[in-house]
Amino acid sequence: MTYRLASALLFLTLSLAACSNGASTPEDAAPATDMAAQAVVVPPTESSAQRVDVSPPTVSSFWPANGAIGQPQLQFDVKVTFSEAMNRQSVQDAFQLTFPNVNKDLEVFTWNNLSTVVSMHYLGGTAYGGTVVWKIGSGATDAAGNHLVQTGTVGGNFRVMRQNTVKLYSDPEKDVGARRNHHDWTYSSADQFGAATAEVGWRVNKFMPTYERAFVQFSLSKLPDLSTMTKLNGASLHYNQTSSPDLIPISGAGWPLLYNITTPAWFEEASLWDAPTVPTTGHIDLPYSSPHPWDPSWNGNNAVDITAAFAYDLQHSAALMGLSQWEFMVTSN
């Protein structure tokens, strides 16, 4: 801010010839031409000067950064800091957003006490992946009426988050149907790791019960754009079910469940079988019909919502060795 002096103080010092009513001769009086005036300019003091702001304001900083990506698709913000106190209404009138179907009535402004920082909160939204352009026009002024300097710092753009639907298949080499012998508690795999199918339930083989579970595991690193993912809107686990007549249902206790588990020993049947669950929502009930848990009416492709559990796996990917691990079982085995 610079200042201009708007007034000066002028003193006039006058020298007047002496004049007497009792002068007896012309020589006793000074001639009129002897009267002189001297002008002396005295610099004004701080209190006697009117200070006028003539410096135009500038934008000191703003947020989001120009070219930023991943801002909220709904109800996003723009924050601008000025070099000096601004005329609030002029800034709000000069603020411009550009994107399809923008509505200025949805702009809400808040200021700091000094009128140097304004935040614009947009109550609406734009298309996923869309670009928002903002600018403050020349109509914006400071408190003294000086117009905002129009440079490249009075506007910017950012991109809101994208939305994408992707398919992530389980790792074939990690999928397995595991068995536990109820007599000696030994573990084995039904068809070795990498099996395309697995059985869940229990069967009697030579009068010795054998329990069976299925394990599928997903490598989170195979998710496209994992490093730029900001929000999981939904996740569902899809599987194909076929009834097996030789798997024995257990009345009242053999209902199919799904657990989100974690173990670094993904290659050991025993470790998978006894793996702890991750701290999410507990088990997830799979569709079934009473009294048979694997009713033929559920044969075919099924899907179950795993949004909460999968979001946890994404957030704690490093601690979970980059794996999202799942166990199919029935309550009795």
PDB file of C-alpha atoms in Angstrom, residues 120-260:
ATOM      1  CA  MET A 120     -16.274 -20.002  -1.629  1.00  0.00           C
ATOM      2  CA  HIS A 121     -18.241 -23.182  -0.866  1.00  0.00           C
ATOM      3  CA  TYR A 122     -20.258 -24.545  -3.785  1.00  0.00           C
ATOM      4  CA  LEU A 123     -23.365 -26.382  -2.639  1.00  0.00           C
ATOM      5  CA  GLY A 124     -23.849 -28.260  -5.906  1.00  0.00           C
ATOM      6  CA  GLY A 125     -21.536 -30.394  -7.977  1.00  0.00           C
ATOM      7  CA  THR A 126     -20.306 -31.243 -11.424  1.00  0.00           C
ATOM      8  CA  ALA A 127     -19.749 -34.398 -13.443  1.00  0.00           C
ATOM      9  CA  TYR A 128     -17.217 -36.950 -12.200  1.00  0.00           C
ATOM     10  CA  GLY A 129     -13.852 -36.199 -13.748  1.00  0.00           C
ATOM     11  CA  GLY A 130     -14.993 -32.716 -14.781  1.00  0.00           C
ATOM     12  CA  THR A 131     -12.801 -29.604 -14.726  1.00  0.00           C
ATOM     13  CA  VAL A 132     -13.787 -26.537 -12.714  1.00  0.00           C
ATOM     14  CA  VAL A 133     -12.403 -23.154 -13.804  1.00  0.00           C
ATOM     15  CA  TRP A 134     -12.586 -20.176 -11.434  1.00  0.00           C
ATOM     16  CA  LYS A 135     -11.675 -16.505 -11.783  1.00  0.00           C
ATOM     17  CA  ILE A 136     -12.095 -13.186  -9.988  1.00  0.00           C
ATOM     18  CA  GLY A 137     -12.865 -10.400 -12.447  1.00  0.00           C
ATOM     19  CA  SER A 138     -11.640  -6.814 -12.514  1.00  0.00           C
ATOM     20  CA  GLY A 139     -14.747  -5.613 -10.687  1.00  0.00           C
ATOM     21  CA  ALA A 140     -13.254  -6.780  -7.391  1.00  0.00           C
ATOM     22  CA  THR A 141     -11.837  -3.887  -5.357  1.00  0.00           C
ATOM     23  CA  ASP A 142     -10.128  -3.293  -2.053  1.00  0.00           C
ATOM     24  CA  ALA A 143     -11.718  -1.299   0.747  1.00  0.00           C
ATOM     25  CA  ALA A 144     -10.466   1.957  -0.845  1.00  0.00           C
ATOM     26  CA  GLY A 145     -11.935   1.152  -4.249  1.00  0.00           C
ATOM     27  CA  ASN A 146      -8.752   0.145  -6.055  1.00  0.00           C
ATOM     28  CA  HIS A 147      -9.375  -2.615  -8.596  1.00  0.00           C
ATOM     29  CA  LEU A 148      -7.772  -6.020  -8.291  1.00  0.00           C
ATOM     30  CA  VAL A 149      -4.655  -6.425 -10.418  1.00  0.00           C
ATOM     31  CA  GLN A 150      -5.566  -8.743 -13.279  1.00  0.00           C
ATOM     32  CA  THR A 151      -2.742 -11.262 -13.648  1.00  0.00           C
ATOM     33  CA  GLY A 152      -2.537 -15.014 -13.918  1.00  0.00           C
ATOM     34  CA  THR A 153      -2.915 -15.307 -10.160  1.00  0.00           C
ATOM     35  CA  VAL A 154      -6.581 -14.343 -10.038  1.00  0.00           C
ATOM     36  CA  GLY A 155      -7.887 -17.665 -11.292  1.00  0.00           C
ATOM     37  CA  GLY A 156      -7.142 -21.331 -11.769  1.00  0.00           C
ATOM     38  CA  ASN A 157      -8.646 -24.740 -12.485  1.00  0.00           C
ATOM     39  CA  PHE A 158      -8.891 -28.139 -10.847  1.00  0.00           C
ATOM     40  CA  ARG A 159     -10.386 -31.522 -11.686  1.00  0.00           C
ATOM     41  CA  VAL A 160     -12.893 -33.285  -9.481  1.00  0.00           C
ATOM     42  CA  MET A 161     -12.562 -36.962  -8.716  1.00  0.00           C
ATOM     43  CA  ARG A 162     -13.279 -39.498 -11.406  1.00  0.00           C
ATOM     44  CA  GLN A 163     -15.647 -42.415 -10.980  1.00  0.00           C
ATOM     45  CA  ASN A 164     -14.808 -45.742 -12.520  1.00  0.00           C
ATOM     46  CA  THR A 165     -16.077 -49.295 -12.297  1.00  0.00           C
ATOM     47  CA  VAL A 166     -13.428 -51.984 -12.451  1.00  0.00           C
ATOM     48  CA  LYS A 167     -13.341 -55.749 -12.163  1.00  0.00           C
ATOM     49  CA  LEU A 168     -10.704 -57.370  -9.986  1.00  0.00           C
ATOM     50  CA  TYR A 169     -10.325 -61.125 -10.298  1.00  0.00           C
ATOM     51  CA  SER A 170      -8.949 -63.287  -7.521  1.00  0.00           C
ATOM     52  CA  ASP A 171      -5.410 -64.580  -7.947  1.00  0.00           C
ATOM     53  CA  PRO A 172      -5.703 -68.058  -9.461  1.00  0.00           C
ATOM     54  CA  GLU A 173      -2.529 -69.317  -7.790  1.00  0.00           C
ATOM     55  CA  LYS A 174      -3.866 -68.344  -4.359  1.00  0.00           C
ATOM     56  CA  ASP A 175      -7.400 -69.774  -4.621  1.00  0.00           C
ATOM     57  CA  VAL A 176      -7.914 -73.077  -2.844  1.00  0.00           C
ATOM     58  CA  GLY A 177     -10.501 -75.407  -1.421  1.00  0.00           C
ATOM     59  CA  ALA A 178      -9.156 -76.526   1.971  1.00  0.00           C
ATOM     60  CA  ARG A 179     -10.169 -79.610   3.948  1.00  0.00           C
ATOM     61  CA  ARG A 180      -9.863 -80.461   7.625  1.00  0.00           C
ATOM     62  CA  ASN A 181     -10.128 -84.004   8.848  1.00  0.00           C
ATOM     63  CA  HIS A 182     -12.360 -84.008  11.903  1.00  0.00           C
ATOM     64  CA  HIS A 183     -10.562 -87.034  13.389  1.00  0.00           C
ATOM     65  CA  ASP A 184      -6.902 -85.984  13.392  1.00  0.00           C
ATOM     66  CA  TRP A 185      -7.323 -82.304  12.495  1.00  0.00           C
ATOM     67  CA  THR A 186      -5.045 -82.514   9.502  1.00  0.00           C
ATOM     68  CA  TYR A 187      -5.415 -80.093   6.626  1.00  0.00           C
ATOM     69  CA  SER A 188      -5.178 -80.564   2.910  1.00  0.00           C
ATOM     70  CA  SER A 189      -6.334 -78.982  -0.298  1.00  0.00           C
ATOM     71  CA  ALA A 190      -9.049 -80.484  -2.418  1.00  0.00           C
ATOM     72  CA  ASP A 191      -7.461 -79.700  -5.777  1.00  0.00           C
ATOM     73  CA  GLN A 192      -4.220 -77.916  -4.818  1.00  0.00           C
ATOM     74  CA  PHE A 193      -3.792 -74.152  -4.923  1.00  0.00           C
ATOM     75  CA  GLY A 194      -4.998 -72.597  -8.134  1.00  0.00           C
ATOM     76  CA  ALA A 195      -8.191 -74.614  -8.311  1.00  0.00           C
ATOM     77  CA  ALA A 196     -10.962 -72.998 -10.310  1.00  0.00           C
ATOM     78  CA  THR A 197     -13.650 -74.395  -7.992  1.00  0.00           C
ATOM     79  CA  ALA A 198     -13.937 -75.364  -4.335  1.00  0.00           C
ATOM     80  CA  GLU A 199     -16.528 -76.975  -2.096  1.00  0.00           C
ATOM     81  CA  VAL A 200     -17.923 -75.585   1.127  1.00  0.00           C
ATOM     82  CA  GLY A 201     -19.675 -77.658   3.754  1.00  0.00           C
ATOM     83  CA  TRP A 202     -18.922 -81.096   5.160  1.00  0.00           C
ATOM     84  CA  ARG A 203     -19.109 -84.644   3.949  1.00  0.00           C
ATOM     85  CA  VAL A 204     -18.791 -88.131   5.415  1.00  0.00           C
ATOM     86  CA  ASN A 205     -16.094 -90.196   3.788  1.00  0.00           C
ATOM     87  CA  LYS A 206     -15.774 -93.727   5.185  1.00  0.00           C
ATOM     88  CA  PHE A 207     -17.662 -92.602   8.278  1.00  0.00           C
ATOM     89  CA  MET A 208     -15.114 -89.826   8.919  1.00  0.00           C
ATOM     90  CA  PRO A 209     -16.432 -86.257   8.659  1.00  0.00           C
ATOM     91  CA  THR A 210     -14.411 -83.888   6.529  1.00  0.00           C
ATOM     92  CA  TYR A 211     -15.037 -80.154   6.622  1.00  0.00           C
ATOM     93  CA  GLU A 212     -14.432 -78.021   3.569  1.00  0.00           C
ATOM     94  CA  ARG A 213     -13.976 -74.296   3.065  1.00  0.00           C
ATOM     95  CA  ALA A 214     -13.088 -72.139   0.091  1.00  0.00           C
ATOM     96  CA  PHE A 215     -10.524 -69.328   0.113  1.00  0.00           C
ATOM     97  CA  VAL A 216     -10.141 -66.618  -2.513  1.00  0.00           C
ATOM     98  CA  GLN A 217      -7.551 -63.869  -2.442  1.00  0.00           C
ATOM     99  CA  PHE A 218      -7.229 -60.597  -4.363  1.00  0.00           C
ATOM    100  CA  SER A 219      -4.017 -58.642  -5.010  1.00  0.00           C
ATOM    101  CA  LEU A 220      -4.872 -54.995  -4.383  1.00  0.00           C
ATOM    102  CA  SER A 221      -1.892 -53.858  -6.439  1.00  0.00           C
ATOM    103  CA  LYS A 222      -3.749 -55.043  -9.530  1.00  0.00           C
ATOM    104  CA  LEU A 223      -6.400 -52.387  -9.060  1.00  0.00           C
ATOM    105  CA  PRO A 224      -5.961 -49.704 -11.742  1.00  0.00           C
ATOM    106  CA  ASP A 225      -5.285 -46.186 -10.378  1.00  0.00           C
ATOM    107  CA  LEU A 226      -4.844 -47.542  -6.845  1.00  0.00           C
ATOM    108  CA  SER A 227      -2.423 -44.737  -5.958  1.00  0.00           C
ATOM    109  CA  THR A 228      -4.921 -42.033  -6.956  1.00  0.00           C
ATOM    110  CA  MET A 229      -8.026 -43.664  -5.523  1.00  0.00           C
ATOM    111  CA  THR A 230      -9.692 -41.353  -3.000  1.00  0.00           C
ATOM    112  CA  LYS A 231     -13.023 -43.001  -2.249  1.00  0.00           C
ATOM    113  CA  LEU A 232     -14.654 -46.398  -2.618  1.00  0.00           C
ATOM    114  CA  ASN A 233     -18.300 -45.963  -3.555  1.00  0.00           C
ATOM    115  CA  GLY A 234     -19.156 -49.658  -3.556  1.00  0.00           C
ATOM    116  CA  ALA A 235     -17.728 -53.174  -3.824  1.00  0.00           C
ATOM    117  CA  SER A 236     -19.386 -56.522  -4.416  1.00  0.00           C
ATOM    118  CA  LEU A 237     -17.983 -60.031  -4.453  1.00  0.00           C
ATOM    119  CA  HIS A 238     -19.323 -62.204  -7.262  1.00  0.00           C
ATOM    120  CA  TYR A 239     -19.253 -65.993  -7.235  1.00  0.00           C
ATOM    121  CA  ASN A 240     -20.925 -68.885  -8.966  1.00  0.00           C
ATOM    122  CA  GLN A 241     -22.742 -71.436  -6.833  1.00  0.00           C
ATOM    123  CA  THR A 242     -23.732 -74.994  -7.664  1.00  0.00           C
ATOM    124  CA  SER A 243     -25.447 -77.335  -5.253  1.00  0.00           C
ATOM    125  CA  SER A 244     -23.562 -80.487  -4.383  1.00  0.00           C
ATOM    126  CA  PRO A 245     -25.843 -83.341  -3.301  1.00  0.00           C
ATOM    127  CA  ASP A 246     -23.104 -85.146  -1.379  1.00  0.00           C
ATOM    128  CA  LEU A 247     -22.401 -82.150   0.860  1.00  0.00           C
ATOM    129  CA  ILE A 248     -24.473 -82.732   3.969  1.00  0.00           C
ATOM    130  CA  PRO A 249     -26.482 -79.795   5.370  1.00  0.00           C
ATOM    131  CA  ILE A 250     -26.615 -79.452   9.129  1.00  0.00           C
ATOM    132  CA  SER A 251     -30.096 -78.495  10.197  1.00  0.00           C
ATOM    133  CA  GLY A 252     -30.246 -75.124  11.922  1.00  0.00           C
ATOM    134  CA  ALA A 253     -26.485 -74.588  11.959  1.00  0.00           C
ATOM    135  CA  GLY A 254     -25.094 -74.978   8.455  1.00  0.00           C
ATOM    136  CA  TRP A 255     -25.765 -71.566   6.940  1.00  0.00           C
ATOM    137  CA  PRO A 256     -23.230 -70.155   4.499  1.00  0.00           C
ATOM    138  CA  LEU A 257     -21.068 -67.288   5.674  1.00  0.00           C
ATOM    139  CA  LEU A 258     -18.331 -65.103   4.240  1.00  0.00           C
ATOM    140  CA  TYR A 259     -15.417 -63.728   6.291  1.00  0.00           C
ATOM    141  CA  ASN A 260     -12.749 -61.166   5.454  1.00  0.00           C
TER     142      ASN A 260
END
